[in-house]
Amino acid sequence: MNATAFAAVIAATAGLGGAVQIAVQGRLGDRVGAIEAMATASLIGAALALVVLLLARRSLAGIGEAVGSPKWMLLGGVMSAFIILAITVAGPRIGVVATTAFLIAAQFGLAAIIDRFGWFGVEHVGFTWARVLGIGLLVLGAALTLRR
């Protein structure tokens, strides 16, 4: 399997995991509270990440390097906590499909802006009518998922 196919499989697997995460986080949030559910998921994720890091690298030294990086590069952790909280709150209220649809539509919209302006050091990728139309259709699709 080449690198592109491997990356696509990993991304698709993460998408499957995301649907499960929305469903179970919502249930946990209903049971113990949204903030408690977010904290629990974050702690479990952190523990798993540390185990994987130790198994793969046999060291925690990379964490020191990461923390020493420019602070904007640590936004991934902040965004992770926000995403976990958001899906914990939204999932039980609008459903797994609608939560996923809005998350993806918003993600695509901001991703197009990040690409366009090359924010965070990514390669510049311009807007095209196809991109704008595709994102618009995603937003419309997300709105349609609210109908039960």
PDB file of C-alpha atoms in Angstrom:
ATOM      1  CA  MET A   1       0.000   0.000   0.000  1.00  0.00           C
ATOM      2  CA  ASN A   2       1.467   3.366  -0.993  1.00  0.00           C
ATOM      3  CA  ALA A   3       1.602   6.365   1.331  1.00  0.00           C
ATOM      4  CA  THR A   4      -1.452   8.060  -0.212  1.00  0.00           C
ATOM      5  CA  ALA A   5      -3.628   4.958   0.109  1.00  0.00           C
ATOM      6  CA  PHE A   6      -2.427   4.408   3.674  1.00  0.00           C
ATOM      7  CA  ALA A   7      -3.255   8.021   4.588  1.00  0.00           C
ATOM      8  CA  ALA A   8      -6.726   7.649   3.043  1.00  0.00           C
ATOM      9  CA  VAL A   9      -7.396   4.452   5.008  1.00  0.00           C
ATOM     10  CA  ILE A  10      -6.251   6.078   8.259  1.00  0.00           C
ATOM     11  CA  ALA A  11      -8.450   9.139   7.585  1.00  0.00           C
ATOM     12  CA  ALA A  12     -11.479   6.968   6.774  1.00  0.00           C
ATOM     13  CA  THR A  13     -10.895   4.905   9.914  1.00  0.00           C
ATOM     14  CA  ALA A  14     -10.749   8.125  11.941  1.00  0.00           C
ATOM     15  CA  GLY A  15     -14.062   9.124  10.369  1.00  0.00           C
ATOM     16  CA  LEU A  16     -15.619   5.872  11.559  1.00  0.00           C
ATOM     17  CA  GLY A  17     -14.170   6.453  15.003  1.00  0.00           C
ATOM     18  CA  GLY A  18     -15.549   9.990  14.991  1.00  0.00           C
ATOM     19  CA  ALA A  19     -19.102   8.743  14.492  1.00  0.00           C
ATOM     20  CA  VAL A  20     -18.712   6.335  17.401  1.00  0.00           C
ATOM     21  CA  GLN A  21     -17.119   9.079  19.502  1.00  0.00           C
ATOM     22  CA  ILE A  22     -20.051  11.451  18.970  1.00  0.00           C
ATOM     23  CA  ALA A  23     -22.528   8.768  20.024  1.00  0.00           C
ATOM     24  CA  VAL A  24     -20.678   7.573  23.137  1.00  0.00           C
ATOM     25  CA  GLN A  25     -19.540  11.036  24.270  1.00  0.00           C
ATOM     26  CA  GLY A  26     -23.115  12.241  24.155  1.00  0.00           C
ATOM     27  CA  ARG A  27     -24.255   9.348  26.302  1.00  0.00           C
ATOM     28  CA  LEU A  28     -21.410   9.856  28.776  1.00  0.00           C
ATOM     29  CA  GLY A  29     -22.127  13.596  28.864  1.00  0.00           C
ATOM     30  CA  ASP A  30     -25.790  12.916  29.641  1.00  0.00           C
ATOM     31  CA  ARG A  31     -24.726  10.610  32.453  1.00  0.00           C
ATOM     32  CA  VAL A  32     -21.945  12.605  34.162  1.00  0.00           C
ATOM     33  CA  GLY A  33     -22.020  16.092  32.601  1.00  0.00           C
ATOM     34  CA  ALA A  34     -20.491  17.468  29.422  1.00  0.00           C
ATOM     35  CA  ILE A  35     -17.360  18.921  31.021  1.00  0.00           C
ATOM     36  CA  GLU A  36     -16.720  15.759  33.037  1.00  0.00           C
ATOM     37  CA  ALA A  37     -17.154  13.654  29.890  1.00  0.00           C
ATOM     38  CA  MET A  38     -14.749  15.906  27.974  1.00  0.00           C
ATOM     39  CA  ALA A  39     -12.148  15.692  30.750  1.00  0.00           C
ATOM     40  CA  THR A  40     -12.508  11.906  30.978  1.00  0.00           C
ATOM     41  CA  ALA A  41     -12.117  11.433  27.222  1.00  0.00           C
ATOM     42  CA  SER A  42      -9.131  13.780  27.177  1.00  0.00           C
ATOM     43  CA  LEU A  43      -7.418  11.924  30.034  1.00  0.00           C
ATOM     44  CA  ILE A  44      -7.996   8.550  28.369  1.00  0.00           C
ATOM     45  CA  GLY A  45      -6.686   9.945  25.073  1.00  0.00           C
ATOM     46  CA  ALA A  46      -3.629  11.422  26.778  1.00  0.00           C
ATOM     47  CA  ALA A  47      -2.867   8.161  28.568  1.00  0.00           C
ATOM     48  CA  LEU A  48      -3.186   6.190  25.329  1.00  0.00           C
ATOM     49  CA  ALA A  49      -1.001   8.716  23.488  1.00  0.00           C
ATOM     50  CA  LEU A  50       1.701   8.404  26.157  1.00  0.00           C
ATOM     51  CA  VAL A  51       1.642   4.599  25.936  1.00  0.00           C
ATOM     52  CA  VAL A  52       1.909   4.716  22.127  1.00  0.00           C
ATOM     53  CA  LEU A  53       4.739   7.259  22.343  1.00  0.00           C
ATOM     54  CA  LEU A  54       6.648   5.118  24.843  1.00  0.00           C
ATOM     55  CA  LEU A  55       6.154   1.964  22.783  1.00  0.00           C
ATOM     56  CA  ALA A  56       7.127   3.631  19.507  1.00  0.00           C
ATOM     57  CA  ARG A  57       9.951   5.921  20.655  1.00  0.00           C
ATOM     58  CA  ARG A  58      10.917   4.428  24.025  1.00  0.00           C
ATOM     59  CA  SER A  59      11.119   7.988  25.329  1.00  0.00           C
ATOM     60  CA  LEU A  60       8.994  10.975  26.302  1.00  0.00           C
ATOM     61  CA  ALA A  61      11.633  13.436  25.060  1.00  0.00           C
ATOM     62  CA  GLY A  62       9.521  14.440  22.063  1.00  0.00           C
ATOM     63  CA  ILE A  63       6.969  16.014  24.383  1.00  0.00           C
ATOM     64  CA  GLY A  64       9.564  18.487  25.625  1.00  0.00           C
ATOM     65  CA  GLU A  65      10.420  19.356  22.036  1.00  0.00           C
ATOM     66  CA  ALA A  66       6.729  19.826  21.211  1.00  0.00           C
ATOM     67  CA  VAL A  67       6.090  22.067  24.224  1.00  0.00           C
ATOM     68  CA  GLY A  68       9.156  24.103  23.243  1.00  0.00           C
ATOM     69  CA  SER A  69       7.724  24.727  19.782  1.00  0.00           C
ATOM     70  CA  PRO A  70       6.018  28.015  18.888  1.00  0.00           C
ATOM     71  CA  LYS A  71       2.868  28.229  21.013  1.00  0.00           C
ATOM     72  CA  TRP A  72       0.500  28.418  18.018  1.00  0.00           C
ATOM     73  CA  MET A  73       1.612  24.891  17.124  1.00  0.00           C
ATOM     74  CA  LEU A  74       0.005  23.670  20.357  1.00  0.00           C
ATOM     75  CA  LEU A  75      -3.466  24.788  19.268  1.00  0.00           C
ATOM     76  CA  GLY A  76      -4.206  21.175  18.272  1.00  0.00           C
ATOM     77  CA  GLY A  77      -4.589  20.254  21.930  1.00  0.00           C
ATOM     78  CA  VAL A  78      -6.892  23.198  22.600  1.00  0.00           C
ATOM     79  CA  MET A  79      -8.964  22.380  19.520  1.00  0.00           C
ATOM     80  CA  SER A  80      -9.175  18.716  20.567  1.00  0.00           C
ATOM     81  CA  ALA A  81     -10.679  19.656  23.923  1.00  0.00           C
ATOM     82  CA  PHE A  82     -13.151  22.011  22.240  1.00  0.00           C
ATOM     83  CA  ILE A  83     -14.166  19.384  19.660  1.00  0.00           C
ATOM     84  CA  ILE A  84     -14.725  16.775  22.374  1.00  0.00           C
ATOM     85  CA  LEU A  85     -16.871  19.192  24.383  1.00  0.00           C
ATOM     86  CA  ALA A  86     -18.820  20.312  21.309  1.00  0.00           C
ATOM     87  CA  ILE A  87     -19.686  16.783  20.159  1.00  0.00           C
ATOM     88  CA  THR A  88     -20.605  15.804  23.721  1.00  0.00           C
ATOM     89  CA  VAL A  89     -23.134  18.646  23.862  1.00  0.00           C
ATOM     90  CA  ALA A  90     -24.364  18.594  20.243  1.00  0.00           C
ATOM     91  CA  GLY A  91     -24.700  14.839  19.663  1.00  0.00           C
ATOM     92  CA  PRO A  92     -27.623  14.164  22.000  1.00  0.00           C
ATOM     93  CA  ARG A  93     -29.412  17.339  20.894  1.00  0.00           C
ATOM     94  CA  ILE A  94     -29.200  17.148  17.101  1.00  0.00           C
ATOM     95  CA  GLY A  95     -28.066  13.555  16.502  1.00  0.00           C
ATOM     96  CA  VAL A  96     -24.885  11.901  15.327  1.00  0.00           C
ATOM     97  CA  VAL A  97     -25.434  12.605  11.614  1.00  0.00           C
ATOM     98  CA  ALA A  98     -26.228  16.311  12.048  1.00  0.00           C
ATOM     99  CA  THR A  99     -23.341  16.790  14.498  1.00  0.00           C
ATOM    100  CA  THR A 100     -20.977  15.123  12.049  1.00  0.00           C
ATOM    101  CA  ALA A 101     -22.383  17.084   9.097  1.00  0.00           C
ATOM    102  CA  PHE A 102     -21.987  20.471  10.777  1.00  0.00           C
ATOM    103  CA  LEU A 103     -18.536  19.594  12.081  1.00  0.00           C
ATOM    104  CA  ILE A 104     -17.385  18.578   8.598  1.00  0.00           C
ATOM    105  CA  ALA A 105     -19.036  21.523   6.797  1.00  0.00           C
ATOM    106  CA  ALA A 106     -17.442  24.005   9.207  1.00  0.00           C
ATOM    107  CA  GLN A 107     -14.123  22.187   8.991  1.00  0.00           C
ATOM    108  CA  PHE A 108     -14.160  22.334   5.179  1.00  0.00           C
ATOM    109  CA  GLY A 109     -15.060  26.028   5.217  1.00  0.00           C
ATOM    110  CA  LEU A 110     -12.222  27.003   7.532  1.00  0.00           C
ATOM    111  CA  ALA A 111      -9.839  24.577   5.811  1.00  0.00           C
ATOM    112  CA  ALA A 112     -10.462  26.351   2.499  1.00  0.00           C
ATOM    113  CA  ILE A 113      -9.626  29.696   4.122  1.00  0.00           C
ATOM    114  CA  ILE A 114      -6.493  28.246   5.748  1.00  0.00           C
ATOM    115  CA  ASP A 115      -5.422  26.859   2.353  1.00  0.00           C
ATOM    116  CA  ARG A 116      -6.212  30.118   0.546  1.00  0.00           C
ATOM    117  CA  PHE A 117      -4.124  32.274   2.869  1.00  0.00           C
ATOM    118  CA  GLY A 118      -1.464  29.690   3.748  1.00  0.00           C
ATOM    119  CA  TRP A 119      -2.083  30.051   7.459  1.00  0.00           C
ATOM    120  CA  PHE A 120      -0.027  27.902   9.836  1.00  0.00           C
ATOM    121  CA  GLY A 121       2.624  27.386   7.173  1.00  0.00           C
ATOM    122  CA  VAL A 122       0.512  25.262   4.813  1.00  0.00           C
ATOM    123  CA  GLU A 123       0.907  25.498   1.058  1.00  0.00           C
ATOM    124  CA  HIS A 124      -1.296  28.122  -0.609  1.00  0.00           C
ATOM    125  CA  VAL A 125      -4.248  26.598  -2.477  1.00  0.00           C
ATOM    126  CA  GLY A 126      -6.587  29.075  -4.131  1.00  0.00           C
ATOM    127  CA  PHE A 127     -10.366  29.193  -4.118  1.00  0.00           C
ATOM    128  CA  THR A 128     -12.096  27.750  -7.132  1.00  0.00           C
ATOM    129  CA  TRP A 129     -15.783  27.792  -8.001  1.00  0.00           C
ATOM    130  CA  ALA A 130     -15.818  24.027  -7.539  1.00  0.00           C
ATOM    131  CA  ARG A 131     -14.475  24.360  -3.988  1.00  0.00           C
ATOM    132  CA  VAL A 132     -16.900  27.124  -3.071  1.00  0.00           C
ATOM    133  CA  LEU A 133     -19.842  25.194  -4.552  1.00  0.00           C
ATOM    134  CA  GLY A 134     -18.770  22.005  -2.798  1.00  0.00           C
ATOM    135  CA  ILE A 135     -18.552  23.744   0.574  1.00  0.00           C
ATOM    136  CA  GLY A 136     -21.904  25.428  -0.033  1.00  0.00           C
ATOM    137  CA  LEU A 137     -23.469  22.054  -0.795  1.00  0.00           C
ATOM    138  CA  LEU A 138     -21.943  20.635   2.390  1.00  0.00           C
ATOM    139  CA  VAL A 139     -23.511  23.440   4.423  1.00  0.00           C
ATOM    140  CA  LEU A 140     -26.865  22.835   2.709  1.00  0.00           C
ATOM    141  CA  GLY A 141     -26.526  19.107   3.361  1.00  0.00           C
ATOM    142  CA  ALA A 142     -25.718  19.759   6.998  1.00  0.00           C
ATOM    143  CA  ALA A 143     -28.840  21.915   7.341  1.00  0.00           C
ATOM    144  CA  LEU A 144     -30.933  19.161   5.761  1.00  0.00           C
ATOM    145  CA  THR A 145     -29.693  16.642   8.330  1.00  0.00           C
ATOM    146  CA  LEU A 146     -31.457  18.628  11.054  1.00  0.00           C
ATOM    147  CA  ARG A 147     -34.805  17.440   9.700  1.00  0.00           C
ATOM    148  CA  ARG A 148     -35.861  14.289  11.507  1.00  0.00           C
TER     149      ARG A 148
END
